[in-house]
Coordinates of C-alpha atoms in Angstrom, one line a residue:
X1 CA -36.8 56.5 19.4
X2 CA -34.4 55.8 16.6
X3 CA -31.0 56.6 18.2
X4 CA -30.0 55.7 21.5
X5 CA -27.5 57.9 23.1
X6 CA -25.1 55.3 24.7
X7 CA -21.8 56.2 26.3
X8 CA -18.6 54.6 24.7
X9 CA -17.6 51.0 25.5
X10 CA -14.6 52.2 27.6
X11 CA -17.2 53.6 30.1
X12 CA -18.4 49.9 30.7
X13 CA -15.1 49.0 32.1
X14 CA -15.3 51.9 34.7
X15 CA -18.8 50.9 35.6
X16 CA -17.7 47.2 36.1
X17 CA -15.4 48.5 38.8
X18 CA -17.5 51.3 40.4
X19 CA -20.8 49.3 40.4
X20 CA -19.8 46.2 42.5
X21 CA -17.9 48.5 45.1
X22 CA -20.9 51.0 45.4
X23 CA -23.4 48.0 45.6
X24 CA -21.5 46.4 48.7
X25 CA -21.2 49.8 50.3
X26 CA -25.0 50.6 49.5
X27 CA -26.1 47.4 51.2
X28 CA -23.8 48.2 54.1
X29 CA -25.4 51.8 54.4
X30 CA -28.9 50.4 54.2
X31 CA -28.4 47.8 56.8
X32 CA -26.1 50.1 58.7
X33 CA -23.4 47.5 59.4
X34 CA -19.6 47.8 60.0
X35 CA -16.8 46.1 58.2
X36 CA -14.7 43.4 60.2
X37 CA -11.5 43.3 58.4
X38 CA -8.8 40.9 60.1
X39 CA -10.5 41.5 63.6
X40 CA -10.2 45.2 62.9
X41 CA -13.7 46.6 63.0
X42 CA -14.6 49.5 60.8
X43 CA -17.9 51.3 61.2
X44 CA -19.3 53.6 58.6
X45 CA -18.9 56.4 61.2
X46 CA -15.1 55.7 61.3
X47 CA -15.2 56.0 57.5
X48 CA -17.0 59.2 57.6
X49 CA -14.4 60.4 60.2
X50 CA -11.6 59.3 58.0
X51 CA -12.8 60.9 54.8
X52 CA -13.9 64.1 56.7
X53 CA -17.4 63.8 55.2
X54 CA -20.2 65.7 56.8
X55 CA -23.4 66.9 55.4
X56 CA -24.2 70.6 55.1
X57 CA -28.0 70.0 56.2
X58 CA -29.4 67.3 58.2
X59 CA -33.0 67.3 59.4
X60 CA -33.8 64.5 61.5
X61 CA -37.6 65.4 61.8
X62 CA -40.1 67.2 59.9
X63 CA -40.0 70.0 62.4
X64 CA -36.2 70.8 61.7
X65 CA -36.7 71.1 58.0
X66 CA -35.1 74.2 56.7
X67 CA -32.9 74.4 59.6
X68 CA -29.1 74.3 58.8
X69 CA -27.3 72.0 61.2
X70 CA -24.2 70.0 60.5
X71 CA -24.0 66.4 60.8
X72 CA -21.8 63.5 59.8
X73 CA -24.2 61.8 57.4
X74 CA -22.7 62.5 53.8
X75 CA -21.4 59.0 53.3
X76 CA -24.7 57.5 52.2
X77 CA -25.1 60.3 49.7
X78 CA -21.6 59.8 48.4
X79 CA -22.2 56.1 48.1
X80 CA -25.6 56.8 46.3
X81 CA -23.8 59.0 43.8
X82 CA -21.3 56.2 43.2
X83 CA -24.1 53.6 42.7
X84 CA -26.0 55.8 40.3
X85 CA -22.9 56.7 38.3
X86 CA -21.6 53.1 38.3
X87 CA -24.9 51.6 37.3
X88 CA -25.5 54.0 34.5
X89 CA -21.9 53.5 33.2
X90 CA -22.6 49.7 33.3
X91 CA -26.0 49.8 32.0
X92 CA -25.9 52.6 29.2
X93 CA -22.5 52.0 27.5
X94 CA -22.3 50.3 24.3
X95 CA -21.3 46.6 24.2
X96 CA -18.3 45.6 22.1
X97 CA -20.5 44.2 19.5
X98 CA -23.3 46.6 19.9
X99 CA -25.9 46.3 17.0
X100 CA -29.5 46.8 16.3
X101 CA -30.7 43.6 18.0
X102 CA -28.8 44.6 21.2
X103 CA -30.4 48.1 21.1
X104 CA -33.8 46.3 20.8
X105 CA -33.0 44.2 23.7
X106 CA -31.8 47.2 25.7
X107 CA -35.2 48.9 25.1
X108 CA -37.2 45.9 26.0
X109 CA -35.3 45.5 29.2
X110 CA -35.9 49.1 30.0
X111 CA -39.7 48.7 29.5
X112 CA -39.8 45.5 31.5
X113 CA -37.7 47.1 34.4
X114 CA -40.3 49.9 34.5
X115 CA -43.2 47.4 34.7
X116 CA -41.4 45.4 37.4
X117 CA -40.7 48.6 39.4
X118 CA -44.5 49.5 39.2
X119 CA -45.4 46.1 40.4
X120 CA -42.9 46.2 43.2
X121 CA -44.2 49.8 44.3
X122 CA -47.9 48.6 44.1
X123 CA -47.0 45.7 46.4
X124 CA -45.1 48.0 48.8
X125 CA -48.0 50.5 48.9
X126 CA -50.2 47.5 49.9
X127 CA -47.8 45.8 52.5
X128 CA -45.8 48.7 54.2
X129 CA -47.0 51.6 56.4
X130 CA -45.2 54.2 58.5
X131 CA -41.5 54.2 59.0
X132 CA -41.3 50.6 57.2
X133 CA -42.7 52.3 54.1
X134 CA -39.8 55.0 54.2
X135 CA -37.1 52.2 54.4
X136 CA -38.9 50.5 51.6
X137 CA -38.9 53.6 49.5
X138 CA -35.1 54.1 50.3
X139 CA -34.5 50.6 48.9
X140 CA -36.7 51.3 45.9
X141 CA -34.7 54.3 44.8
X142 CA -32.4 52.1 42.9
X143 CA -34.6 49.3 41.9
X144 CA -35.3 50.4 38.2
X145 CA -31.7 50.5 37.3
X146 CA -31.1 47.3 38.9
X147 CA -34.0 45.5 37.2
X148 CA -32.7 47.0 34.0
X149 CA -29.2 45.7 34.5
X150 CA -30.3 42.2 35.5
X151 CA -32.8 41.8 32.6
X152 CA -30.5 43.4 30.1
X153 CA -27.4 41.4 30.7
X154 CA -29.3 38.3 31.3
X155 CA -30.8 38.5 27.9
X156 CA -27.4 39.4 26.4
X157 CA -25.8 36.4 28.0
X158 CA -28.6 34.1 26.7
X159 CA -28.2 35.6 23.0
X160 CA -24.3 35.1 23.2
X161 CA -24.7 31.6 24.6
X162 CA -27.1 30.7 21.8
X163 CA -24.9 32.3 19.1
X164 CA -21.7 30.3 20.6
X165 CA -23.9 27.1 20.6
X166 CA -24.7 27.6 16.9
X167 CA -21.1 27.8 16.0

């Protein structure tokens, strides 16, 4: 792969805003917790009601698959989409000083993230069964991009620190 199709640098700035917000909301959705701000409790259901979010299809069991029933469960979907968009904007936007070396680091981080994801999946297959496996897989949906962001930005920070130390 000679050419990486990266987003412009300004997209990274948007990703730096969207990603942390969506990460916090994603964790809140996964843990099904509410927010307690200044002794004013806000639950995820309250946020759903305020935003008027409801899903078109909600199947709570395998028997109901294909039946169209309204439910108020669109917030996790919106948060998931924000997380995906934010992480892609952050991970696949050009750096301000993007060059061939950073492209190589990007590719190495991507390969390492896929290897790490495979290892996590193997461990999960061995250790989790039943409903716990479904929760495990729900958490694993975003693991590859999280691993990539961690590996890539850790390596970029190390390279920049090394370059700064040489000066």
